[in-house]
Short mmCIF file of C-alpha atoms in Angstrom, two decimals:
data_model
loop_
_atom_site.label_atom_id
_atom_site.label_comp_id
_atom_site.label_asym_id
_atom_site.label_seq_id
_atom_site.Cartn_x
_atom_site.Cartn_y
_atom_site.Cartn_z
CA UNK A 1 0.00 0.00 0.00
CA UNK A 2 2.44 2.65 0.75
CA UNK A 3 4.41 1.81 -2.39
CA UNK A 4 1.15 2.37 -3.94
CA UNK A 5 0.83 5.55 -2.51
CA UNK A 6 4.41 6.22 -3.54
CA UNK A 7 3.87 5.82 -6.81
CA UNK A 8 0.48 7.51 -7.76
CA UNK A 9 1.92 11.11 -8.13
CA UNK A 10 4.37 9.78 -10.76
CA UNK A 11 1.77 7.66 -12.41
CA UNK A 12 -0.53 10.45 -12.46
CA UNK A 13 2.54 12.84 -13.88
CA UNK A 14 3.02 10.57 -16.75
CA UNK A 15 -0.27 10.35 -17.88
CA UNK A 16 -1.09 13.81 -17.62
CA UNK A 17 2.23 14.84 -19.65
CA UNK A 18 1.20 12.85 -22.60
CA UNK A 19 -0.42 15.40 -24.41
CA UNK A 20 -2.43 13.32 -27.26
CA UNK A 21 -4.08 11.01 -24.31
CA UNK A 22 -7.49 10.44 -23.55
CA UNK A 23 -9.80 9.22 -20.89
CA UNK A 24 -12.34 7.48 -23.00
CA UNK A 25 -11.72 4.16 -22.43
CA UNK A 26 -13.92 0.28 -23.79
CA UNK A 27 -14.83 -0.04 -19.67
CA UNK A 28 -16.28 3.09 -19.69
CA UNK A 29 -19.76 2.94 -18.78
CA UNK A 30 -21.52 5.11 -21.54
CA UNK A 31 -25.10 5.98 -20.19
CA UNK A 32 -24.08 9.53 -19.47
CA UNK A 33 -25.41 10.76 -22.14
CA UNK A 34 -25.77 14.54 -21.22
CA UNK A 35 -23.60 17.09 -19.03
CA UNK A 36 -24.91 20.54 -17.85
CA UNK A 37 -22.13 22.47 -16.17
CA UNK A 38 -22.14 25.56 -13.68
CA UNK A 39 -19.19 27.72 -12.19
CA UNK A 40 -16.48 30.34 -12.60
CA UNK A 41 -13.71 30.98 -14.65
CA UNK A 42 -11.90 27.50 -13.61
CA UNK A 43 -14.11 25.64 -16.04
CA UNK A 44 -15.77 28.49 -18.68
CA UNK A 45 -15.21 27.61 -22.08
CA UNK A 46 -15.95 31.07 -23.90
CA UNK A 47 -19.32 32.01 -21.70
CA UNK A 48 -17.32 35.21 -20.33
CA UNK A 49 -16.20 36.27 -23.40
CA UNK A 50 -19.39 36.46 -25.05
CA UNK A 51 -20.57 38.47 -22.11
CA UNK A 52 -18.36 40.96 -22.39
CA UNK A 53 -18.12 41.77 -25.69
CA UNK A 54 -22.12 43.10 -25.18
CA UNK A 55 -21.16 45.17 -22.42
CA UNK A 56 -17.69 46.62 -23.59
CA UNK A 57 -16.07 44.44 -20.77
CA UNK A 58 -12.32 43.79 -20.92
CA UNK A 59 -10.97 40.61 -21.27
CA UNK A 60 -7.49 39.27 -22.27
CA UNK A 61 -8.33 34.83 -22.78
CA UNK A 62 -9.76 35.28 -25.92
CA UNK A 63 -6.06 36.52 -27.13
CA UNK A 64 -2.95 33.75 -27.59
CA UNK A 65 -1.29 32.60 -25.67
CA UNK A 66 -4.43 31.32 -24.32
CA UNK A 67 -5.42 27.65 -25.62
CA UNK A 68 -1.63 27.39 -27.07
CA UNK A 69 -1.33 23.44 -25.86
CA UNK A 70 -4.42 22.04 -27.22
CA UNK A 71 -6.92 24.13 -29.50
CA UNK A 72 -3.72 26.21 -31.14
CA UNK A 73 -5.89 29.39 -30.85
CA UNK A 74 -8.33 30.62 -27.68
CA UNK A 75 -11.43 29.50 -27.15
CA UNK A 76 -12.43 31.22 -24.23
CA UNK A 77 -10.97 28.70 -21.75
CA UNK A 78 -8.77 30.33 -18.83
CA UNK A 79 -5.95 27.87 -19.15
CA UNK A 80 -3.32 27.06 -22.20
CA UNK A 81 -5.53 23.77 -22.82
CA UNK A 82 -8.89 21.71 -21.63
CA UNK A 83 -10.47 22.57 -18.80
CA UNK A 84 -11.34 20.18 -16.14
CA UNK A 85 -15.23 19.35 -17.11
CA UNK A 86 -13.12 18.97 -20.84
CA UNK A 87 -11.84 15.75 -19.73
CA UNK A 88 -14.84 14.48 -17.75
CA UNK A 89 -16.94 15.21 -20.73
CA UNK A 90 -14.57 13.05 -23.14
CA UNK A 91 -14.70 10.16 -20.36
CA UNK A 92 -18.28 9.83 -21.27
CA UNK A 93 -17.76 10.38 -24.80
CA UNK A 94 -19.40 13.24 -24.57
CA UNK A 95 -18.54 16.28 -27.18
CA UNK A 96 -16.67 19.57 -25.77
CA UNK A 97 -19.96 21.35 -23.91
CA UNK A 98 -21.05 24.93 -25.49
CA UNK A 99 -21.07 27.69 -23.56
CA UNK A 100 -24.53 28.38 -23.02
CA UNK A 101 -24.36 31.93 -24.14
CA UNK A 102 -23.33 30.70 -27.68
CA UNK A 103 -26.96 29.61 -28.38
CA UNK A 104 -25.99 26.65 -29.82
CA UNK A 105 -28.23 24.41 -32.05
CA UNK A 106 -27.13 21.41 -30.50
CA UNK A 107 -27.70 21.39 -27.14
CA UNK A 108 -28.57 17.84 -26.45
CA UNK A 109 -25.57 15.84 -25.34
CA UNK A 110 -25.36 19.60 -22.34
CA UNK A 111 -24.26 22.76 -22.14
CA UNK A 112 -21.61 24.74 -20.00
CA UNK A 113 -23.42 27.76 -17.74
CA UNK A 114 -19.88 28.61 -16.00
CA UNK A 115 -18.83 32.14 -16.38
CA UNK A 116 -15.82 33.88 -15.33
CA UNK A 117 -16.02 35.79 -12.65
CA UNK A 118 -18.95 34.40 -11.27
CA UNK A 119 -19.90 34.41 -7.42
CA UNK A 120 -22.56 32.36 -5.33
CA UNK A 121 -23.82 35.02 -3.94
CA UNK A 122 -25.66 37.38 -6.31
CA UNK A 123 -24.09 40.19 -7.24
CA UNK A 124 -25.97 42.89 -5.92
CA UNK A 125 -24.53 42.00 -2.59
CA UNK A 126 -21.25 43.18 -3.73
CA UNK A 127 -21.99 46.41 -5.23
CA UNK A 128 -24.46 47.55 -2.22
CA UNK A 129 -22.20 46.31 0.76
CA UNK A 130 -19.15 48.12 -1.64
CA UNK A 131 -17.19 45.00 -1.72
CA UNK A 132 -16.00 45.79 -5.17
CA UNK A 133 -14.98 49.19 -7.00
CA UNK A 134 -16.66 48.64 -10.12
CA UNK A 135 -19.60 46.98 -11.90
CA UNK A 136 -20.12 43.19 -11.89
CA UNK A 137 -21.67 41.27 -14.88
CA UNK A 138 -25.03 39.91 -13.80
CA UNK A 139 -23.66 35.91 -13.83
CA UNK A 140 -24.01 34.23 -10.20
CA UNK A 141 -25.06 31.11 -9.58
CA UNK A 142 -28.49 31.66 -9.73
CA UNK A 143 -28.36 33.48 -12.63
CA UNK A 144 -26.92 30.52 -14.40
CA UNK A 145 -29.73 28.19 -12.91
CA UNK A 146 -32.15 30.50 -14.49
CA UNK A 147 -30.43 30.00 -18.23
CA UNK A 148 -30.68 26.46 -17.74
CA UNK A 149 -34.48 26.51 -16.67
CA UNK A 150 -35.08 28.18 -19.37
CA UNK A 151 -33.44 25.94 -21.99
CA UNK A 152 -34.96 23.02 -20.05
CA UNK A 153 -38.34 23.18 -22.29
CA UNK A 154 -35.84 22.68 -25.53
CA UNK A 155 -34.24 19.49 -23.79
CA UNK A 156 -37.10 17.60 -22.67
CA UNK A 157 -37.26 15.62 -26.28
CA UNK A 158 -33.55 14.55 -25.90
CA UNK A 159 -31.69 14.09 -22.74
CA UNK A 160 -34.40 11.90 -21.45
CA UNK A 161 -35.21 9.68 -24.29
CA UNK A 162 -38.58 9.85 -22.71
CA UNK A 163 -40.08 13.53 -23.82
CA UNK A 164 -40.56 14.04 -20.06
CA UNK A 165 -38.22 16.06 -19.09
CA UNK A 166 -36.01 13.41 -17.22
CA UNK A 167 -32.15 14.18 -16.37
CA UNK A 168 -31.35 10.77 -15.22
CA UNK A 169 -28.89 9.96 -17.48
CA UNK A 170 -27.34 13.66 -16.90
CA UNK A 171 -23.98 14.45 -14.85
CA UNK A 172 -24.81 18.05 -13.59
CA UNK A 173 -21.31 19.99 -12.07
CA UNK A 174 -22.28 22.81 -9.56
CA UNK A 175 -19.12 24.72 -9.18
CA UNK A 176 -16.46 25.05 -7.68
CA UNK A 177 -17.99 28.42 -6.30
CA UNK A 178 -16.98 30.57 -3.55
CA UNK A 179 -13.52 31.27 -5.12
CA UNK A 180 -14.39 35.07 -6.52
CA UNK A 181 -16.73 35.91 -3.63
CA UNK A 182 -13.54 35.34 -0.76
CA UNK A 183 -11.22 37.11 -3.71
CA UNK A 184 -13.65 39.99 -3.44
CA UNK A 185 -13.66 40.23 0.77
CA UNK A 186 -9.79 39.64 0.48
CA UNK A 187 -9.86 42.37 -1.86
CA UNK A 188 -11.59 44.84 0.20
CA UNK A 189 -9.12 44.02 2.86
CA UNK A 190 -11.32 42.13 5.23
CA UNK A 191 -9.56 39.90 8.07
CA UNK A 192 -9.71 36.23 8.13
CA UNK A 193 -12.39 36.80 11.03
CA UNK A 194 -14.73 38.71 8.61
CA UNK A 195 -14.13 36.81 5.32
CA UNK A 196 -15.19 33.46 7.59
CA UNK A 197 -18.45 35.37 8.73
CA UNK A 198 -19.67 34.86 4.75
CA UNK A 199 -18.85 31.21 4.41
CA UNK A 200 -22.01 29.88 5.85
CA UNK A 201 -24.13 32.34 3.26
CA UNK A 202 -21.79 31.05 0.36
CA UNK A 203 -22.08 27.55 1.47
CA UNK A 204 -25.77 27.29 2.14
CA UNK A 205 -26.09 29.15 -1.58
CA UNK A 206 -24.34 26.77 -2.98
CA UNK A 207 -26.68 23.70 -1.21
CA UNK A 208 -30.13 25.36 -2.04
CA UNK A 209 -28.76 24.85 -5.68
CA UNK A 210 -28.04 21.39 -5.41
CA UNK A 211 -31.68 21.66 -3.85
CA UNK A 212 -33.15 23.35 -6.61
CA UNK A 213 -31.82 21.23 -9.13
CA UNK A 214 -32.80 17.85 -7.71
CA UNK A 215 -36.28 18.83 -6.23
CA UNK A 216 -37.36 21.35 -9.40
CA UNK A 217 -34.91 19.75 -12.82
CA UNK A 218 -35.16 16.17 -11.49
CA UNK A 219 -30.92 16.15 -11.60
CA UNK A 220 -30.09 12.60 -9.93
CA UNK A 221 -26.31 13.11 -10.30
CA UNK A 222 -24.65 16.02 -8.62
CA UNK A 223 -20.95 16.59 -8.63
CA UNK A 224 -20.02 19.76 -5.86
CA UNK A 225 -16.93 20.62 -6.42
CA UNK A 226 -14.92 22.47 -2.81
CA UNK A 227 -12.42 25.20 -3.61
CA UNK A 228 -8.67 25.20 -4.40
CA UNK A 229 -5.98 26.96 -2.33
CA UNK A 230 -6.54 30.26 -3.70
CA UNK A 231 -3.81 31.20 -0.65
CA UNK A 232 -1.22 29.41 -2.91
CA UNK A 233 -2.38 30.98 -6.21
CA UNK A 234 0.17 33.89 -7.98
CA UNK A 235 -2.33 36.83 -8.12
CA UNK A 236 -3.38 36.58 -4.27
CA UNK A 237 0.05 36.20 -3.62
CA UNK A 238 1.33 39.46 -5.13
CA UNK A 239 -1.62 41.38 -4.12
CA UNK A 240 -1.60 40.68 -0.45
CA UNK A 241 2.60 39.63 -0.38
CA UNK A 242 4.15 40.93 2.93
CA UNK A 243 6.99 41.11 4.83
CA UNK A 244 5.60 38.82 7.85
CA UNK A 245 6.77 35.25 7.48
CA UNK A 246 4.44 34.40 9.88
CA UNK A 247 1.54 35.24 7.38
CA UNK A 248 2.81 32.13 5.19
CA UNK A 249 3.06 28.37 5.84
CA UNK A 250 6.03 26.11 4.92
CA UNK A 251 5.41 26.11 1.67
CA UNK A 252 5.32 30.12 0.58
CA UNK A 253 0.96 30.01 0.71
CA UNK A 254 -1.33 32.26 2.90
CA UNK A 255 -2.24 30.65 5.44
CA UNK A 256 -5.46 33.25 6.72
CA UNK A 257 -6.93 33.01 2.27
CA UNK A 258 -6.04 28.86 2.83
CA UNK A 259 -8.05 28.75 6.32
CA UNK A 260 -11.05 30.63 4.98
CA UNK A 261 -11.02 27.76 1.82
CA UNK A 262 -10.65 24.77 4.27
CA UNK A 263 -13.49 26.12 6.24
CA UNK A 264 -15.80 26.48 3.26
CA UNK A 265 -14.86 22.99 1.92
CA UNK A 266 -15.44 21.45 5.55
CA UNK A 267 -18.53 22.95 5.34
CA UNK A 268 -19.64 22.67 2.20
CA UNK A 269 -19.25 18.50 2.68
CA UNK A 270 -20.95 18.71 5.73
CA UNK A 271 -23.94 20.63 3.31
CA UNK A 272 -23.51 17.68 1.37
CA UNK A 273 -24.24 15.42 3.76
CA UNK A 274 -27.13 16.89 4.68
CA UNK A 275 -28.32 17.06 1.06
CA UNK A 276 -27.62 12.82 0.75
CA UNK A 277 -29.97 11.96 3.93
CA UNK A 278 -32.80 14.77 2.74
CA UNK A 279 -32.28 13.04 -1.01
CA UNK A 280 -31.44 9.27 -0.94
CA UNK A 281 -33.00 8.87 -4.51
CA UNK A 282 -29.94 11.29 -6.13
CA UNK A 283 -26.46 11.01 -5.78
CA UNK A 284 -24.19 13.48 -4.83
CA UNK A 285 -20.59 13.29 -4.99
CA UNK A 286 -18.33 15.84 -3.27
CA UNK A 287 -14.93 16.58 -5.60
CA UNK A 288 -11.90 17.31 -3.46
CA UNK A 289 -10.59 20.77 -5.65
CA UNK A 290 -7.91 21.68 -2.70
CA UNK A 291 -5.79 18.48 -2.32
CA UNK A 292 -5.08 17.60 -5.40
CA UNK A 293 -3.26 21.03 -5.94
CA UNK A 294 -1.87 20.75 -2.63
CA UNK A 295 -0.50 17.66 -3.40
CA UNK A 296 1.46 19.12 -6.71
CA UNK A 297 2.88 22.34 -4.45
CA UNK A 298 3.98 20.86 -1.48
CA UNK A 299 5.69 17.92 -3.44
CA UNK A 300 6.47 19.67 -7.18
CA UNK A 301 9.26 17.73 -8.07
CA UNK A 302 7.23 14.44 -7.99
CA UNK A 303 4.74 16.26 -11.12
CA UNK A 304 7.65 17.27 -12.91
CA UNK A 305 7.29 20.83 -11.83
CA UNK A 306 10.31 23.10 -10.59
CA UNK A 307 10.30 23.96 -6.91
CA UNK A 308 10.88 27.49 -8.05
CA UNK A 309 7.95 27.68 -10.33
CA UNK A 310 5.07 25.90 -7.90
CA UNK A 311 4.04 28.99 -7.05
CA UNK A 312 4.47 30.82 -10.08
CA UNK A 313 2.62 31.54 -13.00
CA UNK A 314 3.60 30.22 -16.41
CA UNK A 315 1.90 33.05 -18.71
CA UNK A 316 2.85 36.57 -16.84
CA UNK A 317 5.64 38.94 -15.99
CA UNK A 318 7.25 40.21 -13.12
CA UNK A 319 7.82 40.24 -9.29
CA UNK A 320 8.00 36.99 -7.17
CA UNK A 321 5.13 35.46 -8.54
CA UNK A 322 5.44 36.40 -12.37
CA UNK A 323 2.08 38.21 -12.37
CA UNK A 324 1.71 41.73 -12.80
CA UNK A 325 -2.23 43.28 -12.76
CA UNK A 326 -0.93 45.43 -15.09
CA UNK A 327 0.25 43.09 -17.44
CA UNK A 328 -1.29 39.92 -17.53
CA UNK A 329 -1.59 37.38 -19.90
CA UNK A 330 -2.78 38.00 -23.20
CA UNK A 331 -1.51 41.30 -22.92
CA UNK A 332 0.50 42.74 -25.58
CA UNK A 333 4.04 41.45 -24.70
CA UNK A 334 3.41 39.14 -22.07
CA UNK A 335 4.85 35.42 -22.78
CA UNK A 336 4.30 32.15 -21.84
CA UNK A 337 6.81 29.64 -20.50
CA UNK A 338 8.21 26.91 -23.01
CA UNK A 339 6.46 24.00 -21.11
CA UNK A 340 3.17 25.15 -19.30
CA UNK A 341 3.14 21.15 -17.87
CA UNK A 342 5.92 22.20 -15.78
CA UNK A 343 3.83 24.74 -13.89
CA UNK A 344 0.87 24.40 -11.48
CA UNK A 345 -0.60 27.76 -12.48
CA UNK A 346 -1.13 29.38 -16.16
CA UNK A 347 -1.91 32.97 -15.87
CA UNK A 348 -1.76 33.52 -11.87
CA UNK A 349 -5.12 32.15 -11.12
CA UNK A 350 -6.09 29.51 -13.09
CA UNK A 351 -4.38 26.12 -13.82
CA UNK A 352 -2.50 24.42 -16.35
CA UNK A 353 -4.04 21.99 -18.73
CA UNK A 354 -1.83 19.63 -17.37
CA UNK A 355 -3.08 20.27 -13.84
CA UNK A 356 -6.78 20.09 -14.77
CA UNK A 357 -5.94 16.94 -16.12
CA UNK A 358 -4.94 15.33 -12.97
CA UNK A 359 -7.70 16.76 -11.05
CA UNK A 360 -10.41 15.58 -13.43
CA UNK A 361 -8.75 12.00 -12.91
CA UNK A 362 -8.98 11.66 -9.64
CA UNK A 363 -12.76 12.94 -9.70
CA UNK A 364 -13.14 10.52 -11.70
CA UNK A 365 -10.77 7.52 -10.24
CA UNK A 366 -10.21 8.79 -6.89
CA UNK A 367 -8.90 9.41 -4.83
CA UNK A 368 -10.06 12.89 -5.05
CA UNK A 369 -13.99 12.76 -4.99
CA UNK A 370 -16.27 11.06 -2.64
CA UNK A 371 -17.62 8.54 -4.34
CA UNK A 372 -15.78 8.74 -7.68
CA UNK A 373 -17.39 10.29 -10.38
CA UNK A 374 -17.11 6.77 -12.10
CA UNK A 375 -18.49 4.55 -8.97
CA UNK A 376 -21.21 7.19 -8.44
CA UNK A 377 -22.61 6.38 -12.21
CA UNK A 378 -22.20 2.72 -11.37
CA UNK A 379 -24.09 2.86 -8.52
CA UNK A 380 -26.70 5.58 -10.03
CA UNK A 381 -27.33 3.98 -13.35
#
């Protein structure tokens, strides 16, 4: 067993740094025949910029180098490759998902609702508690519910195979979320004390749309993703970097931003819980999002990733970190590295195709989701 455990990172390293491989395997069970995604930025593939472009909103990952190891041009992903949801998808032989703002005519095999920038919380909260200096696009989590209950009517004749509606041979992916509404306190320079005070509101947001989605869409497979270390992640790190070495653990990551995310994730799987006994007939896995990038910073030379560059971003410029706000990537004039599978982090806050590659494996495998995405269609279907 321990030479098991030994060996998984390197495993897990190899297959993730062969570039042409896939997940879709003969054993694959193939009666997930429909995926309908929800979150941020860590799994939009182009909802954000379509968004902005009708409200004269900046954005920089429609320009190379974004989407440099895969598509060879940017497709609206935040990474230099697939996204996490990506690889699940393919597992299930499932096509890339449109983003749900791209109207698509073929919506029946799902759709991706995950924006950039999105926040559980709706987003008048920010702007009338003055959380954040400037306008926020209208794209929270129950905003995206709302686009999917409203393309439900068009799916009825083709997820179900029934005409009634049914999502029971539909994965549904609720997150992660909480990530931009802690960047946001952080931002506004609240304390570790006050950022904590929110979890429970961004938790229980998150739960009532598990809720909704089982009770009101009939969903009968949930995946609820927790958050990654945002503490570890390039941009938080440059924008709240100080001079107390106390504020950092062993590894050069915050430990006040890291305690705020292990709190929401131990509370969001306790919410979980909760939502198994009050729902027997659905099942709901909770995906582990903060190990498995824990795992590749505190031990980077087992993933084939410089101890210098762990905490690093491989598309930026400048300062400890390599990100600049004033320069990030897709700027004019800011580079990539040669080999974004050496790095844990792409532009500062989002992760390497390489990365999202070994965290949609072990939500899939294990050991990094409770029950495995794989054993929770086994037992489902």
């Amino acid at each position: 067993m321990e030479l098991v455990k030994l060996l998984f990172p390197l495993v897990s390293l190899l297959l993730a740094r062969l570039s042409g491989a896939s997940f879709v395997g003969s054993s694959v069970p193939r009666n997930i025949t429909s995926m309908f995604t929800f979150g941020d930025s860590y799994i939009d593939t182009g909802n954000l910029v379509i968004m902005a472009k009708t409200v004269s909103f900046p954005v920089w990952n429609d320009k190379p180098p974004y989407g440099i190891t895969f598509f060879g041009r940017p497709t609206g992903r935040f990474s230099d490759g697939r996204v996490i949801i990506d690889f699940i998808a393919g597992k299930f032989g499932l096509p890339f998902l449109p983003p749900s703002l791209a109207n698509s005519s073929d919506v029946s095999q799902g759709v991706n609702f995950a924006v950039g920038g999105a926040t559980a919380i709706e987003v008048g909260f920010y702007e009338r508690n003055n959380l954040v200096p400037f306008k926020l696009l209208n794209n929270s989590l129950d905003v995206q519910l709302g686009w999917f209950e409203a393309l439900r009517p068009s799916l009825c004749n083709t997820t179900g195979g029934s005409g009634d509606c049914s999502f029971g041979k539909s994965l549904f992916i609720v997150g992660e979320f909480g990530v931009n509404d802690y960047s946001f306190f952080f931002m506004a320079n609240k304390t570790e004390a006050e950022v904590r005070s929110y979890v429970p509101k961004v938790v229980k947001t998150i739960a009532s749309a598990v809720e909704r989605l089982i009770n009101d869409d009939g969903a009968e497979l949930v995946v609820v993703p927790g958050n990654p270390p945002i503490g570890c992640s390039p941009t938080i790190l440059t924008l709240r970097q100080t001079t107390n070495a106390a504020s950092y653990d062993r590894t050069g990551c915050l430990r006040d931003v890291n305690n705020v995310v292990t709190y929401h994730n131990a509370l969001l799987r306790a919410a979980v819980g909760v939502l198994r006994l009050k729902h027997p007939r659905a099942t709901i896995v909770y995906a582990d999002f903060y190990t498995p990038i824990r795992r590749i910073i505190d031990n980077p030379g087992d993933f084939g990733v410089a101890r210098g560059s762990a905490l690093k971003a491989c598309c930026g410029t400048g300062g400890d970190y390599n990100w600049n706000g004033s320069a990030v990537c897709g700027m004019p004039g800011v580079a990539a590295c040669p080999d974004p599978s050496a790095y844990v982090s792409w532009d500062g806050v989002h992760f390497t195709e390489a990365v999202n590659r070994y965290v949609a494996q072990g939500w899939l495998y294990g050991p990094y989701a409770d029950p495995p995405i794989l054993k929770a269609v086994q037992v489902q279907h």
